[in-house]
XYZ file of C-alpha atoms in Angstrom:
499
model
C 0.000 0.000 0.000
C 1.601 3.618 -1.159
C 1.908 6.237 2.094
C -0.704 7.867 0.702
C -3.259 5.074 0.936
C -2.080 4.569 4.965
C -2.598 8.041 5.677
C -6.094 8.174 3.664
C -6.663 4.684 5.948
C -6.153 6.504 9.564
C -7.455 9.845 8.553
C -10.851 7.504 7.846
C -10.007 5.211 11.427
C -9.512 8.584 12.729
C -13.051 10.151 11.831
C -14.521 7.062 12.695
C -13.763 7.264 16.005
C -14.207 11.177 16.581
C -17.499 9.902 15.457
C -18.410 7.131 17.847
C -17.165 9.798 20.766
C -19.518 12.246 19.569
C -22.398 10.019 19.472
C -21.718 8.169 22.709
C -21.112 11.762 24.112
C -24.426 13.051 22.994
C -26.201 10.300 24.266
C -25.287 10.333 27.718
C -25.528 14.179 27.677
C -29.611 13.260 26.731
C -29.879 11.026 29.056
C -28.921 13.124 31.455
C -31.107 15.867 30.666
C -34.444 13.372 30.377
C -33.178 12.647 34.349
C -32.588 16.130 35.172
C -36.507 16.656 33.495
C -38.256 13.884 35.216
C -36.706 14.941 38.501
C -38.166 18.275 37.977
C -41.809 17.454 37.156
C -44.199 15.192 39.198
C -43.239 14.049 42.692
C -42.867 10.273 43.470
C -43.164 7.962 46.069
C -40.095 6.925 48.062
C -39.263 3.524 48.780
C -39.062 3.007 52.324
C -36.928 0.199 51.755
C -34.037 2.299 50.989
C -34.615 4.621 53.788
C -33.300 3.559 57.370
C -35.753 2.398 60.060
C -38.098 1.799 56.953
C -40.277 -0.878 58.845
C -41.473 2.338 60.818
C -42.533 4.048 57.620
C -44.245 1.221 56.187
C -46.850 1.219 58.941
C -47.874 4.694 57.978
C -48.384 3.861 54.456
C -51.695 4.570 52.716
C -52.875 6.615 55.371
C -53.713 3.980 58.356
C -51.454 2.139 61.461
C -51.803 -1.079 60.609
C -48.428 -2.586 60.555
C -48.124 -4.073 57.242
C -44.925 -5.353 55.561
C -44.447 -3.829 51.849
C -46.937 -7.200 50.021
C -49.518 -6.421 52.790
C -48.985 -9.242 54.838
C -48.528 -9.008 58.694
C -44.843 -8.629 59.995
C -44.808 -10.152 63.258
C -41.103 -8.067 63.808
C -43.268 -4.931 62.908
C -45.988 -5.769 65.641
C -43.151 -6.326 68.339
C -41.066 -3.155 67.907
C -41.383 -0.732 70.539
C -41.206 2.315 68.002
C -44.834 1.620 66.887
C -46.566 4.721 69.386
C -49.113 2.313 70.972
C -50.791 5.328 72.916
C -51.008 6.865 69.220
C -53.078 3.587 68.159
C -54.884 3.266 71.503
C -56.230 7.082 70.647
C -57.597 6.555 67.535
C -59.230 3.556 68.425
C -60.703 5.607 71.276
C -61.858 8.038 68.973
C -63.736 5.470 66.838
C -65.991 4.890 69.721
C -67.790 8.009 68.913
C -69.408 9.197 66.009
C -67.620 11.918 64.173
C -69.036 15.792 63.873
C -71.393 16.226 60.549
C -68.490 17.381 58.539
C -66.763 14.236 58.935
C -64.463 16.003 60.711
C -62.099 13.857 63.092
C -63.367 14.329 67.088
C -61.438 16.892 69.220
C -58.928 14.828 71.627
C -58.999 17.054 74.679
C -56.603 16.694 77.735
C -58.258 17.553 81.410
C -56.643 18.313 84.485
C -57.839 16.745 87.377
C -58.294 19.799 89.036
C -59.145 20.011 92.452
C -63.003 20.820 93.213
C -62.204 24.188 94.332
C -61.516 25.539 91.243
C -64.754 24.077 89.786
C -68.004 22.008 91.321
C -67.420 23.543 94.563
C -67.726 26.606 93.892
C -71.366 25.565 93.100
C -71.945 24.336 96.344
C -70.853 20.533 95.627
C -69.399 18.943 97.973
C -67.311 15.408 97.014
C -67.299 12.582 98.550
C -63.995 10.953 99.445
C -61.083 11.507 97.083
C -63.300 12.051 93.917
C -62.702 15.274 91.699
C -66.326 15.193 89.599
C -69.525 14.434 90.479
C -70.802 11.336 88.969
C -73.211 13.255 86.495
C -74.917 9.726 85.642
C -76.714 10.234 88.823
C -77.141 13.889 89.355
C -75.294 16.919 87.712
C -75.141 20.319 90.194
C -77.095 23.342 89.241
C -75.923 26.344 88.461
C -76.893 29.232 89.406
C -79.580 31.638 87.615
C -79.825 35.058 86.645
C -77.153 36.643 84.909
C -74.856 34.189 86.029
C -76.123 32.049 83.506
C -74.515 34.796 80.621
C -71.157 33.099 81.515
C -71.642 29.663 82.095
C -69.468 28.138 79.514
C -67.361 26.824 81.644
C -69.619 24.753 83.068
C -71.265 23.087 79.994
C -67.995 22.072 77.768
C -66.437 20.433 81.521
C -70.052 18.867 81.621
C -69.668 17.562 78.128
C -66.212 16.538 78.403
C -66.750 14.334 81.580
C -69.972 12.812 79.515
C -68.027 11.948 76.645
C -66.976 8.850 78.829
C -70.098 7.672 79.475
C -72.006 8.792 76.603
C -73.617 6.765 73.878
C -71.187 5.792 70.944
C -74.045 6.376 68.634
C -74.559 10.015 69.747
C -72.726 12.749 67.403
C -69.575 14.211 69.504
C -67.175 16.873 68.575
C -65.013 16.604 71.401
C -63.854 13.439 73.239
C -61.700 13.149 76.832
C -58.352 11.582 77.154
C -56.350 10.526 79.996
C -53.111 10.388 78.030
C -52.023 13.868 77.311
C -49.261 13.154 74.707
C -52.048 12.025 72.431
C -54.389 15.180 72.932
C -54.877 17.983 70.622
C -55.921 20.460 73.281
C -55.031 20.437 77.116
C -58.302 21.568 78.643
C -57.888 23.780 81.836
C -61.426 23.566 84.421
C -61.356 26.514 86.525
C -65.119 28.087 86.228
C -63.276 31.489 86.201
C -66.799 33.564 85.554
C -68.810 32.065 88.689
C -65.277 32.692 90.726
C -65.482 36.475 89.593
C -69.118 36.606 90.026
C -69.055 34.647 93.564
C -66.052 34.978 95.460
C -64.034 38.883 94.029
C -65.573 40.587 97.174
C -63.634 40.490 100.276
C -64.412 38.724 103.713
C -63.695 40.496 106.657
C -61.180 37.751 107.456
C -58.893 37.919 104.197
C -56.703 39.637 103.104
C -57.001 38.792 99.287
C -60.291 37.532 97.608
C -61.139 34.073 97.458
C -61.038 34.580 93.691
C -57.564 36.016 93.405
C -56.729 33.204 95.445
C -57.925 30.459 93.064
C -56.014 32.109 90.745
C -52.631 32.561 92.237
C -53.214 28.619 92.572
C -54.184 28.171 89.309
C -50.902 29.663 88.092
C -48.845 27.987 90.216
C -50.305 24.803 89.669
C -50.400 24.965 85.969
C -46.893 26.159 85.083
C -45.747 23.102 87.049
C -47.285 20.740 84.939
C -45.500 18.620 82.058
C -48.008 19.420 79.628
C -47.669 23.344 80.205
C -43.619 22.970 80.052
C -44.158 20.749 76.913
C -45.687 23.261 74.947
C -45.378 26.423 76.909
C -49.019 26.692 77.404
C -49.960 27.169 73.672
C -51.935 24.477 73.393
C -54.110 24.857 76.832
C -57.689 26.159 76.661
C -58.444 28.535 79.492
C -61.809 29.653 79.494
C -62.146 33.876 80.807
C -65.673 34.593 79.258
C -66.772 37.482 81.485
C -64.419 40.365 80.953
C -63.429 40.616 84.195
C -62.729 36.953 85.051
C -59.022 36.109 85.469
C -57.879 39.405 85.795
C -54.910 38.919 87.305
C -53.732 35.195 85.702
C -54.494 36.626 82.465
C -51.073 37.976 81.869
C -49.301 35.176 83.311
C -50.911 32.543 81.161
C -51.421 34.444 77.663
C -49.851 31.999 75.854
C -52.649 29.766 76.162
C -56.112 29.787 73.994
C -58.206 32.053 75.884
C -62.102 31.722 75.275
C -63.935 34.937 75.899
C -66.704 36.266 75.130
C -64.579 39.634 73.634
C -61.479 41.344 73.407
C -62.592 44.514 75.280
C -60.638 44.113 77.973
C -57.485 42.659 76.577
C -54.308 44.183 75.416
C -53.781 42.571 71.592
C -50.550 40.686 72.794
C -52.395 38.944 75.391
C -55.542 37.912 73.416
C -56.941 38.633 69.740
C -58.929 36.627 66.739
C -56.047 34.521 65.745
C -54.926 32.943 68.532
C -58.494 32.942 70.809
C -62.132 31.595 70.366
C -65.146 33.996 70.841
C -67.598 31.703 72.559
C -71.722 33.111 72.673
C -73.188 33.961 75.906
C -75.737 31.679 77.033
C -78.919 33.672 76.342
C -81.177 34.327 79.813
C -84.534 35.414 77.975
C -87.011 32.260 77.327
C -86.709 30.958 74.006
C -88.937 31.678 71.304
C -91.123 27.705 70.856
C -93.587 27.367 67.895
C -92.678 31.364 66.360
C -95.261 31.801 63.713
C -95.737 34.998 64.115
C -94.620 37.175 61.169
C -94.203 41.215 59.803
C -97.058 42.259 60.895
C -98.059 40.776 64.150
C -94.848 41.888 65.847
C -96.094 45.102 66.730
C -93.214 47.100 68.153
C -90.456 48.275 65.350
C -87.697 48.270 67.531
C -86.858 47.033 70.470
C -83.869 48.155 73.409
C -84.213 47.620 77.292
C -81.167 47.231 79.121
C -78.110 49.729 80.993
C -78.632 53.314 79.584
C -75.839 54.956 80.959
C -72.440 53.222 80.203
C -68.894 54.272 80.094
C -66.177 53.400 76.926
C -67.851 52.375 73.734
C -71.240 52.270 75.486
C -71.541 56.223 75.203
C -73.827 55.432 72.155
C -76.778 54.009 74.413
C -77.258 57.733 76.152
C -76.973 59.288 72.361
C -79.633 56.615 70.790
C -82.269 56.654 73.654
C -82.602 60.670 73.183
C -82.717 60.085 69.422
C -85.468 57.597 69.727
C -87.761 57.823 72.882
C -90.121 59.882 71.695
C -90.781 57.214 68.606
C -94.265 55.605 68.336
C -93.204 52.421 67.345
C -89.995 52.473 69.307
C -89.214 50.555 72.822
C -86.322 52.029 74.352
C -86.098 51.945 78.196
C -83.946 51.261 81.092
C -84.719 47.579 82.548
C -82.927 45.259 84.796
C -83.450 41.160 85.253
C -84.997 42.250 88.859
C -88.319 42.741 89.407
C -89.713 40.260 86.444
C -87.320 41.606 84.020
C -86.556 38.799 82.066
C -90.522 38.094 81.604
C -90.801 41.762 80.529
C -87.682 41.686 78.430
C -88.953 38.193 76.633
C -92.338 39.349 75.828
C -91.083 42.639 74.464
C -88.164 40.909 72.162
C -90.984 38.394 70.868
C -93.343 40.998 69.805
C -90.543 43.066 68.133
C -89.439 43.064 64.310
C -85.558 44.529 65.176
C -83.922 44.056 68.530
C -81.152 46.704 69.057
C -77.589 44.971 70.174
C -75.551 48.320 71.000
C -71.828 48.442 72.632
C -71.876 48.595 76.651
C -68.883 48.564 78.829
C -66.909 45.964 76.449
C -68.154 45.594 72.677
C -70.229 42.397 73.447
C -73.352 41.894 75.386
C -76.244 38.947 75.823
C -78.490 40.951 74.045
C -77.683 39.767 70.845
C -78.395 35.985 72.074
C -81.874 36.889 73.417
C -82.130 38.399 70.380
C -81.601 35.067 68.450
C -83.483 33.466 70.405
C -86.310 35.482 70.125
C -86.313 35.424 66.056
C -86.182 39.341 66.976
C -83.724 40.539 63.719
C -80.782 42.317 65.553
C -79.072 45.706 64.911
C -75.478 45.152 66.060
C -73.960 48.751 66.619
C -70.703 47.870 68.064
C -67.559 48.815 66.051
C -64.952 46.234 67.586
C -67.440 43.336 68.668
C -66.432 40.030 67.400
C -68.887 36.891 66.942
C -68.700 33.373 67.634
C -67.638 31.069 64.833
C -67.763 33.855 62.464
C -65.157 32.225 60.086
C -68.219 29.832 59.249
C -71.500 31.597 59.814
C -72.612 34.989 57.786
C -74.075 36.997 59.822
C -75.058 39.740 57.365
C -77.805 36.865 56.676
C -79.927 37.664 59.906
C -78.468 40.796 61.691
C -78.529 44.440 60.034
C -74.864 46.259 60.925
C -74.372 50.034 61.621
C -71.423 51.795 62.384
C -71.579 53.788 65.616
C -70.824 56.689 64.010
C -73.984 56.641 61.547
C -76.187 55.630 63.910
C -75.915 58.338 66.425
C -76.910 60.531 63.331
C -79.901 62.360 63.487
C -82.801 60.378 62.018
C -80.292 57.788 60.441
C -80.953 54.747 62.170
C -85.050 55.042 62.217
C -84.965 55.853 58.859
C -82.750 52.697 57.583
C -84.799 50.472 59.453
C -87.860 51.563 58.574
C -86.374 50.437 55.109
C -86.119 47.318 55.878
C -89.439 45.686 53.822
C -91.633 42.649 55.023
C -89.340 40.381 52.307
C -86.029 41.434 53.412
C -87.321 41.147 57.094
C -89.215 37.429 56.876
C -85.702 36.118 55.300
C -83.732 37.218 58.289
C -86.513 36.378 60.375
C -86.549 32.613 58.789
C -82.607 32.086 59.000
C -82.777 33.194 62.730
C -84.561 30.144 62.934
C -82.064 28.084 61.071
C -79.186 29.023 63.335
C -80.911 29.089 66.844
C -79.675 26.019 68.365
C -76.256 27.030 67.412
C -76.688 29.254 70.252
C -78.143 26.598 72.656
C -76.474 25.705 75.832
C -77.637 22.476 77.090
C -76.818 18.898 78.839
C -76.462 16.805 77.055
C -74.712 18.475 74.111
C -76.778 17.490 71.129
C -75.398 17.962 67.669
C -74.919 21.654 66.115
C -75.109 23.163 69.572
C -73.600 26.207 71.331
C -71.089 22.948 73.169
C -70.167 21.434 69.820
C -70.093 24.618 68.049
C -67.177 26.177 70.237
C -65.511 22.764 70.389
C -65.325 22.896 66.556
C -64.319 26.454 66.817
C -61.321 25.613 68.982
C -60.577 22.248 66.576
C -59.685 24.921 63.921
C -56.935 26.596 66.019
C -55.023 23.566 66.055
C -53.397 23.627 63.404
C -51.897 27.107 64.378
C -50.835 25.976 67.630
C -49.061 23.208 66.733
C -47.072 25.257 64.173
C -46.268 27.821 67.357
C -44.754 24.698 69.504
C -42.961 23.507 66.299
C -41.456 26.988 65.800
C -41.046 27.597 69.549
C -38.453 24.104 69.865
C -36.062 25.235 66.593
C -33.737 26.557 69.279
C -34.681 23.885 72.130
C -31.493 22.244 72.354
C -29.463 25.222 73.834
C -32.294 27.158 74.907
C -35.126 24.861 76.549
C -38.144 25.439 76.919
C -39.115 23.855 80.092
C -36.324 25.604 81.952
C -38.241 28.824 81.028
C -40.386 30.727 83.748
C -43.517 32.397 82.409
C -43.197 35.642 81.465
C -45.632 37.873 83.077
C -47.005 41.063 81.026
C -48.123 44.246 82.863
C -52.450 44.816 83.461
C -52.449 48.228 81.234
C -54.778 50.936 82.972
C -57.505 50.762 80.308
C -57.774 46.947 80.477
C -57.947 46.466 84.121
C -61.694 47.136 84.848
């Protein structure tokens, strides 16, 4: 072969094999982009075989506990391994002893101290016998006391409901079950009827020094911050129920962290309670309820209807304004009335034969009125700039209450004339959904589904979430900075907030 026929020979060996780089080269180079693409788009499942511990994770797949090798079948190893949480398992088979809420919602695991009867049934005049905390409501449940002191009862009916969720039927709708195991609980419920304390026990004895209700509380405090589950979480995920406004005064600043359910925010500073962190629970309404209504536009003679505390101080200053722009109305009621002397009989018949029930601002933005109101299928007229309502995020109240701003309404002639507006349509719809939405405004023992009880235990279900994300965020820095070894931080009672 001539030199020139060798070189021609490796210049075409030569090409060839630039060639087969080039291919092989662009090959892997698409390969690699089809990987870098699928990793990019839609997310997929992990084997948990490659992962350590993966038995753990297996028991978790598809949604349930059972503990289920990766072909389904039973794994005896699985059953027998400590890390399986048996008091997680042992809850949720608890809580499929009860029916669910209508939403299909799961039930509300709620921790209770075992308080001592001081802070609760005692202060009703219960006595116990031998070591035992709670009555035994299967026999006899104590009264409470009537009157006004029924406006803040709360307390009283969710600790009723939570001691008969033990007893209760399984068949019967719950939204909120007991626990004895705290680390499986969503909420750590706290049983100190802090209302009936204020209303009972704030004046002093000639023999203290200190009111029986700041007392209880100084107890409360010390109690509570003691506790595992308060050092576990810092309080965030207690409930502590402060539904009159002056109730808790003084532990109030000591155990902010906690849930607080009130009735409003009137007397709080922001950083110690506001919408997203509390629950606004309704006052239990004192006025008869409205059985059989079929009365309608016209045989509800009285247009609008106010009796109640003229005089008040704060945002209340509108009551003195709107009685001297409306007394002298023919078709108005607007007078001073108390619950003494038959006043709740007067009060019920005048709210049942009334088309619009005035709900204005008193001492704090909030007041029963608005719940006799509902009860009585008597439309209200909320004027109350900073009130906030009970399980707003799910109810529209625009449907059955007329708003005004307190600065409109204490025009002259404003008010009268916009409800005199209002037609026999627009009033019969409001008059109808009042109705509808009644019993979520019903206190009552037993709870029965859609009430005030399940209602505010549905209402506190939805903070959840957010507390847990607090406690998450509040451990990031745990290891050098722990929680537990914390004291509670006390904030000052401003001047505006303390009566």
């Amino acid at each position: 072969m001539s030199i020139m026929g060798e070189r021609n020979a490796s210049s075409i060996g030569h090409k060839k094999s630039l060639f087969y780089l080039f291919s092989i080269t662009s090959i892997l180079f698409i390969l690699s982009w089809l990987f870098v693409l699928r990793s990019t788009g839609h997310p997929y499942f992990i084997d948990h075989n490659l992962l350590p511990n993966h038995k753990l994770f297996s028991t978790f797949h598809g949604g349930n506990l059972a503990t289920r090798s990766r072909n389904g079948n039973n794994d005896p190893s699985i059953a027998a391994n400590p890390v399986i949480l048996e008091d997680q398992v042992a809850a949720l088979r608890g809580s499929n002893m009860v029916k669910a809420n209508p939403d299909n919602k799961a039930v509300l695991k709620v921790f209770m101290y075992d308080l001592p009867p001081e802070f609760h049934f005692e202060l009703l005049d219960w006595k116990p016998e031998g070591k035992g905390v709670w009555p035994d409501i299967r026999t006899k449940v104590p009264e409470y006391p009537g009157g006004l002191n029924l406006q803040h009862s709360i307390e009283y009916w969710l600790t009723l409901d939570l001691l008969a969720s033990e007893f209760a039927d399984p068949s019967i709708a719950r939204s909120a079950i007991r626990v004895h195991n705290s680390s499986v609980a969503d909420v750590v419920f706290v049983p100190f009827f802090s209302s009936l304390s204020y209303n009972r026990y704030s004046r002093l004895k000639p023999h203290q020094k200190g009111s029986t209700n700041k007392l209880l509380q100084q107890k409360l405090v010390k109690f509570l911050v003691a506790q595992e589950e308060w050092k576990r979480s810092g309080g965030r995920d207690h409930i502590v129920l402060a539904h009159h406004p002056n109730s808790l005064l003084d532990a109030r600043m000591k155990l902010w962290p906690a849930t607080f359910i009130l009735s409003d925010f009137g007397r709080y500073p922001p950083n110690v309670a506001n919408v997203d962190k509390d629950v606004i629970a309704p006052y239990k309404h004192v006025i008869r309820t409205f059985v059989n209504d079929s009365s309608d536009f016209d045989s509800r003679p009285t247009l609008l209807y106010f009796q109640g505390a003229i005089y008040r101080k704060d945002g209340g200053f509108a009551r003195q304004e709107l009685f001297y722009l409306l007394k002298d109305e023919k078709d108005v009621h607007f007078s001073f009335g108390t619950v003494l002397k038959d006043g709740i009989r007067r009060a019920t018949q005048g709210m049942h034969s009334s088309k619009f029930c005035l709900n204005i601002a008193g001492d704090t933005p909030s007041s029963n009125r608005l719940f006799d109101a509902i009860a009585s299928h008597c439309v209200p007229v909320i004027i109350s700039d900073d009130i906030e309502l009970p399980y707003e995020d799910v109810l529209d109240y625009s449907e059955f209450c007329v708003f005004v701003r307190t600065s409109d309404a204490v025009k002259e002639k404003f008010l009268i004339n916009l409800i005199r507006s209002i037609g026999r349509d627009d009033w019969t719809r409001m008059w109808a959904r009042l109705k509808e939405v009644e019993n979520l405004f019903e206190f009552q023992y037993p709870s029965k589904e859609g009430d005030a009880v399940q209602m505010i235990w549905q209402a506190v279900a939805r903070k959840v979430p957010a507390i847990r994300m607090k406690i998450h965020k509040s451990r990031r820095f745990s290891r050098y900075n722990p929680l537990r070894n914390r004291k509670p931080r006390s904030l000052p009672i401003p001047i505006n907030f303390s009566k």
